[in-house]
């Protein structure tokens, strides 16, 4: 496949878009941009510095910068409180997956920080800078509607709540975390509700998106193969 395009993949919590996006990026040899990981990192850094969503300022955000090295997402962060009280000025650099961004607490927190308009603008601006050329799979909740509406192929992943909760419950069990199916369904629905009803950039089905239902009626490989076929067909028509 010669020509490189941009593919966006949006959807609610636990629909499987992370797994699907990773597989598609690997198959196409494209860079995957996980915008959710950026929101999770912002929430993790701000919360651990006692900055609540409503207190976030542009000044706080100007010290958070994302960049990729060898397909891994990094963040540089300068902690202003430390500057003030301990006279420390160093900028810290973290590989984001080494931070506790995927805990249950941060999963809930991240969707609270993600309703804040200046946080959304900060993430969107940085992603646009990173994506100044083709060859990206951009995963998120406003990827095809706000960040990159000009993407040549847009997908919206959906999945029934009971199937999502069953899969999530299995992940939790493997990590030794015990919840009931109902608790997991409520947690996913609560996050979806916040993401779909926020004022800025709510989760919607992007215009012209292919809707993919990621239920148990097909294997993951089959589903990804069908999505790759759509992408290849689109590239052949360019
Ligand atoms: O995809 P995820 O679960 O890692 O995303 C974490 C949170 O970030 C999610 O609750 C909503 C928010 N998010 C967003 O608002 N916009 C995006 N493009 C990606 C994620």
PDB file of C-alpha atoms and ligand atoms in Angstrom:
ATOM      1  CA  UNK A   1       0.000   0.000   0.000  1.00  0.00           C
ATOM      2  CA  UNK A   2       1.767   3.187  -1.100  1.00  0.00           C
ATOM      3  CA  UNK A   3      -0.354   6.238  -0.338  1.00  0.00           C
ATOM      4  CA  UNK A   4      -0.761   7.056   3.351  1.00  0.00           C
ATOM      5  CA  UNK A   5      -4.029   8.492   4.607  1.00  0.00           C
ATOM      6  CA  UNK A   6      -5.546   9.380   7.978  1.00  0.00           C
ATOM      7  CA  UNK A   7      -8.029   7.068   9.679  1.00  0.00           C
ATOM      8  CA  UNK A   8     -10.104   8.135  12.697  1.00  0.00           C
ATOM      9  CA  UNK A   9     -11.713   5.704  15.130  1.00  0.00           C
ATOM     10  CA  UNK A  10     -14.239   7.024  17.665  1.00  0.00           C
ATOM     11  CA  UNK A  11     -16.595   5.372  20.108  1.00  0.00           C
ATOM     12  CA  UNK A  12     -17.732   5.157  23.728  1.00  0.00           C
ATOM     13  CA  UNK A  13     -16.061   3.551  26.733  1.00  0.00           C
ATOM     14  CA  UNK A  14     -15.150  -0.101  26.480  1.00  0.00           C
ATOM     15  CA  UNK A  15     -16.350  -0.628  22.892  1.00  0.00           C
ATOM     16  CA  UNK A  16     -12.971  -2.087  21.923  1.00  0.00           C
ATOM     17  CA  UNK A  17     -11.712   0.857  19.864  1.00  0.00           C
ATOM     18  CA  UNK A  18      -8.282   0.744  21.566  1.00  0.00           C
ATOM     19  CA  UNK A  19      -7.652  -2.865  20.537  1.00  0.00           C
ATOM     20  CA  UNK A  20      -9.040  -2.331  17.031  1.00  0.00           C
ATOM     21  CA  UNK A  21      -7.040   0.885  16.511  1.00  0.00           C
ATOM     22  CA  UNK A  22      -3.800  -0.807  17.595  1.00  0.00           C
ATOM     23  CA  UNK A  23      -4.338  -3.718  15.173  1.00  0.00           C
ATOM     24  CA  UNK A  24      -5.226  -1.445  12.253  1.00  0.00           C
ATOM     25  CA  UNK A  25      -2.190   0.791  12.882  1.00  0.00           C
ATOM     26  CA  UNK A  26       0.081  -2.281  13.052  1.00  0.00           C
ATOM     27  CA  UNK A  27      -1.303  -3.762   9.819  1.00  0.00           C
ATOM     28  CA  UNK A  28      -1.030  -0.481   7.925  1.00  0.00           C
ATOM     29  CA  UNK A  29       2.263   0.445   9.600  1.00  0.00           C
ATOM     30  CA  UNK A  30       0.761   3.767  10.603  1.00  0.00           C
ATOM     31  CA  UNK A  31       1.443   5.755  13.784  1.00  0.00           C
ATOM     32  CA  UNK A  32      -1.360   5.319  16.304  1.00  0.00           C
ATOM     33  CA  UNK A  33      -2.396   8.433  18.204  1.00  0.00           C
ATOM     34  CA  UNK A  34      -4.344   7.601  21.350  1.00  0.00           C
ATOM     35  CA  UNK A  35      -6.042  10.858  22.329  1.00  0.00           C
ATOM     36  CA  UNK A  36      -7.641   9.128  25.333  1.00  0.00           C
ATOM     37  CA  UNK A  37      -4.150   8.470  26.731  1.00  0.00           C
ATOM     38  CA  UNK A  38      -3.524  12.231  26.498  1.00  0.00           C
ATOM     39  CA  UNK A  39      -6.714  13.061  28.449  1.00  0.00           C
ATOM     40  CA  UNK A  40      -5.814  10.354  30.961  1.00  0.00           C
ATOM     41  CA  UNK A  41      -2.312  11.831  31.378  1.00  0.00           C
ATOM     42  CA  UNK A  42      -3.625  15.377  31.832  1.00  0.00           C
ATOM     43  CA  UNK A  43      -6.065  14.171  34.463  1.00  0.00           C
ATOM     44  CA  UNK A  44      -3.384  12.128  36.244  1.00  0.00           C
ATOM     45  CA  UNK A  45      -0.877  15.011  36.371  1.00  0.00           C
ATOM     46  CA  UNK A  46      -3.385  17.709  37.314  1.00  0.00           C
ATOM     47  CA  UNK A  47      -5.190  15.611  39.919  1.00  0.00           C
ATOM     48  CA  UNK A  48      -1.943  14.518  41.594  1.00  0.00           C
ATOM     49  CA  UNK A  49      -1.011  18.204  41.867  1.00  0.00           C
ATOM     50  CA  UNK A  50      -4.371  19.004  43.509  1.00  0.00           C
ATOM     51  CA  UNK A  51      -5.615  21.022  40.539  1.00  0.00           C
ATOM     52  CA  UNK A  52      -9.315  20.219  40.162  1.00  0.00           C
ATOM     53  CA  UNK A  53     -11.049  20.443  36.749  1.00  0.00           C
ATOM     54  CA  UNK A  54     -12.642  23.831  37.446  1.00  0.00           C
ATOM     55  CA  UNK A  55      -9.368  25.370  38.649  1.00  0.00           C
ATOM     56  CA  UNK A  56      -7.324  24.499  35.562  1.00  0.00           C
ATOM     57  CA  UNK A  57      -5.781  27.516  33.819  1.00  0.00           C
ATOM     58  CA  UNK A  58      -3.944  27.978  30.517  1.00  0.00           C
ATOM     59  CA  UNK A  59      -0.812  28.570  32.581  1.00  0.00           C
ATOM     60  CA  UNK A  60      -1.078  25.043  34.088  1.00  0.00           C
ATOM     61  CA  UNK A  61      -1.575  23.567  30.619  1.00  0.00           C
ATOM     62  CA  UNK A  62       1.338  25.400  29.031  1.00  0.00           C
ATOM     63  CA  UNK A  63       3.631  23.129  31.073  1.00  0.00           C
ATOM     64  CA  UNK A  64       2.212  19.905  29.621  1.00  0.00           C
ATOM     65  CA  UNK A  65       3.542  18.849  26.196  1.00  0.00           C
ATOM     66  CA  UNK A  66       3.104  15.541  24.370  1.00  0.00           C
ATOM     67  CA  UNK A  67       5.490  13.962  21.885  1.00  0.00           C
ATOM     68  CA  UNK A  68       6.137  10.559  20.283  1.00  0.00           C
ATOM     69  CA  UNK A  69       9.436   8.700  20.123  1.00  0.00           C
ATOM     70  CA  UNK A  70       9.459   5.295  18.362  1.00  0.00           C
ATOM     71  CA  UNK A  71       5.659   5.036  18.541  1.00  0.00           C
ATOM     72  CA  UNK A  72       5.624   5.638  22.307  1.00  0.00           C
ATOM     73  CA  UNK A  73       3.799   8.622  23.772  1.00  0.00           C
ATOM     74  CA  UNK A  74       5.761  10.831  26.168  1.00  0.00           C
ATOM     75  CA  UNK A  75       4.815  13.910  28.164  1.00  0.00           C
ATOM     76  CA  UNK A  76       6.993  16.693  29.487  1.00  0.00           C
ATOM     77  CA  UNK A  77       5.712  18.419  32.575  1.00  0.00           C
ATOM     78  CA  UNK A  78       6.951  21.308  34.672  1.00  0.00           C
ATOM     79  CA  UNK A  79       5.382  21.394  38.104  1.00  0.00           C
ATOM     80  CA  UNK A  80       4.664  25.037  38.961  1.00  0.00           C
ATOM     81  CA  UNK A  81       4.000  24.359  42.665  1.00  0.00           C
ATOM     82  CA  UNK A  82       7.454  22.900  43.053  1.00  0.00           C
ATOM     83  CA  UNK A  83       8.887  25.996  41.359  1.00  0.00           C
ATOM     84  CA  UNK A  84       7.145  28.231  43.819  1.00  0.00           C
ATOM     85  CA  UNK A  85       7.856  26.446  47.054  1.00  0.00           C
ATOM     86  CA  UNK A  86      11.044  24.512  46.457  1.00  0.00           C
ATOM     87  CA  UNK A  87      12.607  26.579  43.742  1.00  0.00           C
ATOM     88  CA  UNK A  88      12.815  23.571  41.409  1.00  0.00           C
ATOM     89  CA  UNK A  89      12.761  24.322  37.717  1.00  0.00           C
ATOM     90  CA  UNK A  90      13.416  21.007  36.051  1.00  0.00           C
ATOM     91  CA  UNK A  91      11.051  19.767  33.463  1.00  0.00           C
ATOM     92  CA  UNK A  92      10.151  16.100  33.952  1.00  0.00           C
ATOM     93  CA  UNK A  93       9.673  13.677  31.065  1.00  0.00           C
ATOM     94  CA  UNK A  94       7.512  10.566  31.399  1.00  0.00           C
ATOM     95  CA  UNK A  95       6.524   7.757  29.095  1.00  0.00           C
ATOM     96  CA  UNK A  96       2.782   8.048  29.680  1.00  0.00           C
ATOM     97  CA  UNK A  97       2.114   4.310  30.026  1.00  0.00           C
ATOM     98  CA  UNK A  98       4.510   4.302  33.009  1.00  0.00           C
ATOM     99  CA  UNK A  99       2.156   6.686  34.848  1.00  0.00           C
ATOM    100  CA  UNK A 100      -0.959   5.303  36.625  1.00  0.00           C
ATOM    101  CA  UNK A 101      -3.227   6.555  33.820  1.00  0.00           C
ATOM    102  CA  UNK A 102      -5.324   3.386  33.454  1.00  0.00           C
ATOM    103  CA  UNK A 103      -6.505   2.949  37.050  1.00  0.00           C
ATOM    104  CA  UNK A 104     -10.220   2.878  37.657  1.00  0.00           C
ATOM    105  CA  UNK A 105     -10.019   6.165  39.583  1.00  0.00           C
ATOM    106  CA  UNK A 106      -8.223   7.918  36.734  1.00  0.00           C
ATOM    107  CA  UNK A 107     -10.652   6.457  34.164  1.00  0.00           C
ATOM    108  CA  UNK A 108     -13.486   8.287  35.920  1.00  0.00           C
ATOM    109  CA  UNK A 109     -11.413  11.416  36.594  1.00  0.00           C
ATOM    110  CA  UNK A 110     -10.255  11.736  32.986  1.00  0.00           C
ATOM    111  CA  UNK A 111     -13.784  12.110  31.674  1.00  0.00           C
ATOM    112  CA  UNK A 112     -14.332  14.898  34.269  1.00  0.00           C
ATOM    113  CA  UNK A 113     -11.232  16.815  33.132  1.00  0.00           C
ATOM    114  CA  UNK A 114     -12.180  16.136  29.487  1.00  0.00           C
ATOM    115  CA  UNK A 115     -15.310  18.339  29.775  1.00  0.00           C
ATOM    116  CA  UNK A 116     -13.132  21.424  30.302  1.00  0.00           C
ATOM    117  CA  UNK A 117     -12.880  23.451  27.099  1.00  0.00           C
ATOM    118  CA  UNK A 118      -9.284  24.699  27.556  1.00  0.00           C
ATOM    119  CA  UNK A 119      -8.112  21.137  28.223  1.00  0.00           C
ATOM    120  CA  UNK A 120      -9.770  19.979  24.999  1.00  0.00           C
ATOM    121  CA  UNK A 121      -8.222  22.847  23.027  1.00  0.00           C
ATOM    122  CA  UNK A 122      -4.793  22.008  24.448  1.00  0.00           C
ATOM    123  CA  UNK A 123      -5.022  18.324  23.426  1.00  0.00           C
ATOM    124  CA  UNK A 124      -6.512  19.095  19.988  1.00  0.00           C
ATOM    125  CA  UNK A 125      -3.794  21.666  19.177  1.00  0.00           C
ATOM    126  CA  UNK A 126      -1.017  19.270  20.121  1.00  0.00           C
ATOM    127  CA  UNK A 127      -2.479  16.385  18.097  1.00  0.00           C
ATOM    128  CA  UNK A 128      -2.795  18.631  15.027  1.00  0.00           C
ATOM    129  CA  UNK A 129       0.868  19.604  15.394  1.00  0.00           C
ATOM    130  CA  UNK A 130       1.938  15.950  15.661  1.00  0.00           C
ATOM    131  CA  UNK A 131      -0.196  14.985  12.630  1.00  0.00           C
ATOM    132  CA  UNK A 132       1.211  17.393  10.112  1.00  0.00           C
ATOM    133  CA  UNK A 133       1.609  14.549   7.524  1.00  0.00           C
ATOM    134  CA  UNK A 134      -0.377  11.392   6.541  1.00  0.00           C
ATOM    135  CA  UNK A 135      -0.056   7.881   7.947  1.00  0.00           C
ATOM    136  CA  UNK A 136      -1.994   8.127  11.204  1.00  0.00           C
ATOM    137  CA  UNK A 137      -4.695   6.215  13.003  1.00  0.00           C
ATOM    138  CA  UNK A 138      -6.280   8.654  15.437  1.00  0.00           C
ATOM    139  CA  UNK A 139      -8.344   7.109  18.203  1.00  0.00           C
ATOM    140  CA  UNK A 140     -10.671   9.081  20.459  1.00  0.00           C
ATOM    141  CA  UNK A 141     -14.093  10.510  21.065  1.00  0.00           C
ATOM    142  CA  UNK A 142     -13.928  13.564  18.830  1.00  0.00           C
ATOM    143  CA  UNK A 143     -11.250  12.368  16.378  1.00  0.00           C
ATOM    144  CA  UNK A 144     -13.423  12.348  13.237  1.00  0.00           C
ATOM    145  CA  UNK A 145     -15.776  15.127  14.304  1.00  0.00           C
ATOM    146  CA  UNK A 146     -13.434  17.807  15.704  1.00  0.00           C
ATOM    147  CA  UNK A 147      -9.722  16.968  15.659  1.00  0.00           C
ATOM    148  CA  UNK A 148      -9.465  15.610  12.105  1.00  0.00           C
ATOM    149  CA  UNK A 149     -12.801  15.855  10.230  1.00  0.00           C
ATOM    150  CA  UNK A 150     -10.894  15.786   6.912  1.00  0.00           C
ATOM    151  CA  UNK A 151      -9.743  12.165   7.546  1.00  0.00           C
ATOM    152  CA  UNK A 152     -10.228  10.026   4.436  1.00  0.00           C
ATOM    153  CA  UNK A 153     -11.728   7.133   6.449  1.00  0.00           C
ATOM    154  CA  UNK A 154     -13.721   7.562   9.663  1.00  0.00           C
ATOM    155  CA  UNK A 155     -15.057   4.770  11.842  1.00  0.00           C
ATOM    156  CA  UNK A 156     -17.451   4.876  14.769  1.00  0.00           C
ATOM    157  CA  UNK A 157     -17.349   1.766  16.964  1.00  0.00           C
ATOM    158  CA  UNK A 158     -20.364   0.728  18.989  1.00  0.00           C
ATOM    159  CA  UNK A 159     -21.110  -2.314  21.108  1.00  0.00           C
ATOM    160  CA  UNK A 160     -24.060  -3.380  23.307  1.00  0.00           C
ATOM    161  CA  UNK A 161     -23.569  -2.458  26.988  1.00  0.00           C
ATOM    162  CA  UNK A 162     -23.843  -6.061  28.266  1.00  0.00           C
ATOM    163  CA  UNK A 163     -21.089  -7.244  25.894  1.00  0.00           C
ATOM    164  CA  UNK A 164     -18.840  -4.302  26.853  1.00  0.00           C
ATOM    165  CA  UNK A 165     -19.352  -4.945  30.555  1.00  0.00           C
ATOM    166  CA  UNK A 166     -18.749  -8.695  30.180  1.00  0.00           C
ATOM    167  CA  UNK A 167     -15.390  -8.044  28.474  1.00  0.00           C
ATOM    168  CA  UNK A 168     -14.392  -5.348  30.967  1.00  0.00           C
ATOM    169  CA  UNK A 169     -15.356  -7.652  33.858  1.00  0.00           C
ATOM    170  CA  UNK A 170     -13.026 -10.304  32.422  1.00  0.00           C
ATOM    171  CA  UNK A 171     -10.145  -7.744  32.267  1.00  0.00           C
ATOM    172  CA  UNK A 172     -10.807  -6.757  35.877  1.00  0.00           C
ATOM    173  CA  UNK A 173     -10.934 -10.413  36.995  1.00  0.00           C
ATOM    174  CA  UNK A 174      -7.520 -11.034  35.450  1.00  0.00           C
ATOM    175  CA  UNK A 175      -6.153  -8.101  37.426  1.00  0.00           C
ATOM    176  CA  UNK A 176      -7.760  -9.517  40.589  1.00  0.00           C
ATOM    177  CA  UNK A 177     -10.356  -6.712  40.801  1.00  0.00           C
ATOM    178  CA  UNK A 178     -13.836  -7.961  41.657  1.00  0.00           C
ATOM    179  CA  UNK A 179     -16.948  -6.159  40.431  1.00  0.00           C
ATOM    180  CA  UNK A 180     -20.420  -7.223  39.417  1.00  0.00           C
ATOM    181  CA  UNK A 181     -21.710  -6.992  35.846  1.00  0.00           C
ATOM    182  CA  UNK A 182     -24.140  -4.282  37.002  1.00  0.00           C
ATOM    183  CA  UNK A 183     -21.399  -2.152  38.598  1.00  0.00           C
ATOM    184  CA  UNK A 184     -19.317  -2.277  35.419  1.00  0.00           C
ATOM    185  CA  UNK A 185     -22.347  -1.427  33.254  1.00  0.00           C
ATOM    186  CA  UNK A 186     -23.064   1.587  35.491  1.00  0.00           C
ATOM    187  CA  UNK A 187     -19.447   2.756  35.362  1.00  0.00           C
ATOM    188  CA  UNK A 188     -19.358   2.569  31.541  1.00  0.00           C
ATOM    189  CA  UNK A 189     -22.748   4.275  31.181  1.00  0.00           C
ATOM    190  CA  UNK A 190     -21.744   7.073  33.549  1.00  0.00           C
ATOM    191  CA  UNK A 191     -18.614   7.855  31.518  1.00  0.00           C
ATOM    192  CA  UNK A 192     -20.528   7.653  28.227  1.00  0.00           C
ATOM    193  CA  UNK A 193     -23.193   9.974  29.580  1.00  0.00           C
ATOM    194  CA  UNK A 194     -20.571  12.575  30.542  1.00  0.00           C
ATOM    195  CA  UNK A 195     -18.693  12.206  27.227  1.00  0.00           C
ATOM    196  CA  UNK A 196     -21.885  12.449  25.115  1.00  0.00           C
ATOM    197  CA  UNK A 197     -23.448  15.355  27.004  1.00  0.00           C
ATOM    198  CA  UNK A 198     -20.556  17.734  27.621  1.00  0.00           C
ATOM    199  CA  UNK A 199     -20.793  21.174  26.074  1.00  0.00           C
ATOM    200  CA  UNK A 200     -17.495  21.092  24.174  1.00  0.00           C
ATOM    201  CA  UNK A 201     -16.877  18.407  21.541  1.00  0.00           C
ATOM    202  CA  UNK A 202     -19.333  15.756  22.787  1.00  0.00           C
ATOM    203  CA  UNK A 203     -18.985  12.191  21.549  1.00  0.00           C
ATOM    204  CA  UNK A 204     -21.056  11.913  18.351  1.00  0.00           C
ATOM    205  CA  UNK A 205     -21.041   9.771  15.229  1.00  0.00           C
ATOM    206  CA  UNK A 206     -18.841  11.780  12.831  1.00  0.00           C
ATOM    207  CA  UNK A 207     -20.315  12.749   9.471  1.00  0.00           C
ATOM    208  CA  UNK A 208     -19.702  10.015   6.842  1.00  0.00           C
ATOM    209  CA  UNK A 209     -18.332   7.579   9.431  1.00  0.00           C
ATOM    210  CA  UNK A 210     -18.637   3.828   8.918  1.00  0.00           C
ATOM    211  CA  UNK A 211     -20.458   2.408  11.934  1.00  0.00           C
ATOM    212  CA  UNK A 212     -18.900  -0.825  13.182  1.00  0.00           C
ATOM    213  CA  UNK A 213     -20.744  -2.942  15.749  1.00  0.00           C
ATOM    214  CA  UNK A 214     -18.060  -4.733  17.756  1.00  0.00           C
ATOM    215  CA  UNK A 215     -20.275  -7.432  19.286  1.00  0.00           C
ATOM    216  CA  UNK A 216     -19.548 -11.172  19.535  1.00  0.00           C
ATOM    217  CA  UNK A 217     -21.046 -12.073  16.142  1.00  0.00           C
ATOM    218  CA  UNK A 218     -17.586 -12.090  14.471  1.00  0.00           C
ATOM    219  CA  UNK A 219     -13.987 -12.597  15.523  1.00  0.00           C
ATOM    220  CA  UNK A 220     -11.845  -9.531  16.125  1.00  0.00           C
ATOM    221  CA  UNK A 221      -9.564 -10.554  13.220  1.00  0.00           C
ATOM    222  CA  UNK A 222     -12.513 -10.759  10.817  1.00  0.00           C
ATOM    223  CA  UNK A 223     -13.782  -7.347  11.931  1.00  0.00           C
ATOM    224  CA  UNK A 224     -10.363  -5.722  11.562  1.00  0.00           C
ATOM    225  CA  UNK A 225      -9.937  -7.358   8.133  1.00  0.00           C
ATOM    226  CA  UNK A 226     -13.228  -5.793   6.983  1.00  0.00           C
ATOM    227  CA  UNK A 227     -12.107  -2.387   8.240  1.00  0.00           C
ATOM    228  CA  UNK A 228      -8.754  -2.740   6.438  1.00  0.00           C
ATOM    229  CA  UNK A 229     -10.698  -3.612   3.246  1.00  0.00           C
ATOM    230  CA  UNK A 230     -12.647  -0.346   3.558  1.00  0.00           C
ATOM    231  CA  UNK A 231      -9.371   1.583   4.014  1.00  0.00           C
ATOM    232  CA  UNK A 232      -7.664  -0.136   1.066  1.00  0.00           C
ATOM    233  CA  UNK A 233     -10.690   0.427  -1.165  1.00  0.00           C
ATOM    234  CA  UNK A 234     -10.681   4.138  -0.234  1.00  0.00           C
ATOM    235  CA  UNK A 235      -6.956   4.456  -0.987  1.00  0.00           C
ATOM    236  CA  UNK A 236      -7.416   2.706  -4.369  1.00  0.00           C
ATOM    237  CA  UNK A 237     -10.001   5.365  -5.336  1.00  0.00           C
ATOM    238  CA  UNK A 238      -7.799   8.358  -4.467  1.00  0.00           C
TER     239      UNK A 238
HETATM  240  O1  LIG B   1     -10.483   6.275  25.400  1.00  0.00           O
HETATM  241  P1  LIG B   1     -10.147   6.399  26.894  1.00  0.00           P
HETATM  242  O2  LIG B   1     -11.051   5.591  27.784  1.00  0.00           O
HETATM  243  O3  LIG B   1      -8.697   6.108  27.158  1.00  0.00           O
HETATM  244  O4  LIG B   1     -10.390   7.966  27.248  1.00  0.00           O
HETATM  245  C1  LIG B   1     -10.285   8.480  28.556  1.00  0.00           C
HETATM  246  C2  LIG B   1     -11.221   9.667  28.734  1.00  0.00           C
HETATM  247  O5  LIG B   1     -10.773  10.757  27.940  1.00  0.00           O
HETATM  248  C3  LIG B   1     -12.681   9.434  28.336  1.00  0.00           C
HETATM  249  O6  LIG B   1     -13.514   9.226  29.435  1.00  0.00           O
HETATM  250  C4  LIG B   1     -13.123  10.688  27.642  1.00  0.00           C
HETATM  251  C5  LIG B   1     -11.862  11.424  27.315  1.00  0.00           C
HETATM  252  N1  LIG B   1     -11.598  11.558  25.876  1.00  0.00           N
HETATM  253  C6  LIG B   1     -12.172  12.620  25.229  1.00  0.00           C
HETATM  254  O7  LIG B   1     -12.943  13.353  25.836  1.00  0.00           O
HETATM  255  N2  LIG B   1     -11.880  12.868  23.914  1.00  0.00           N
HETATM  256  C7  LIG B   1     -11.046  12.063  23.250  1.00  0.00           C
HETATM  257  N3  LIG B   1     -10.751  12.340  21.958  1.00  0.00           N
HETATM  258  C8  LIG B   1     -10.471  10.940  23.889  1.00  0.00           C
HETATM  259  C9  LIG B   1     -10.782  10.702  25.209  1.00  0.00           C
END
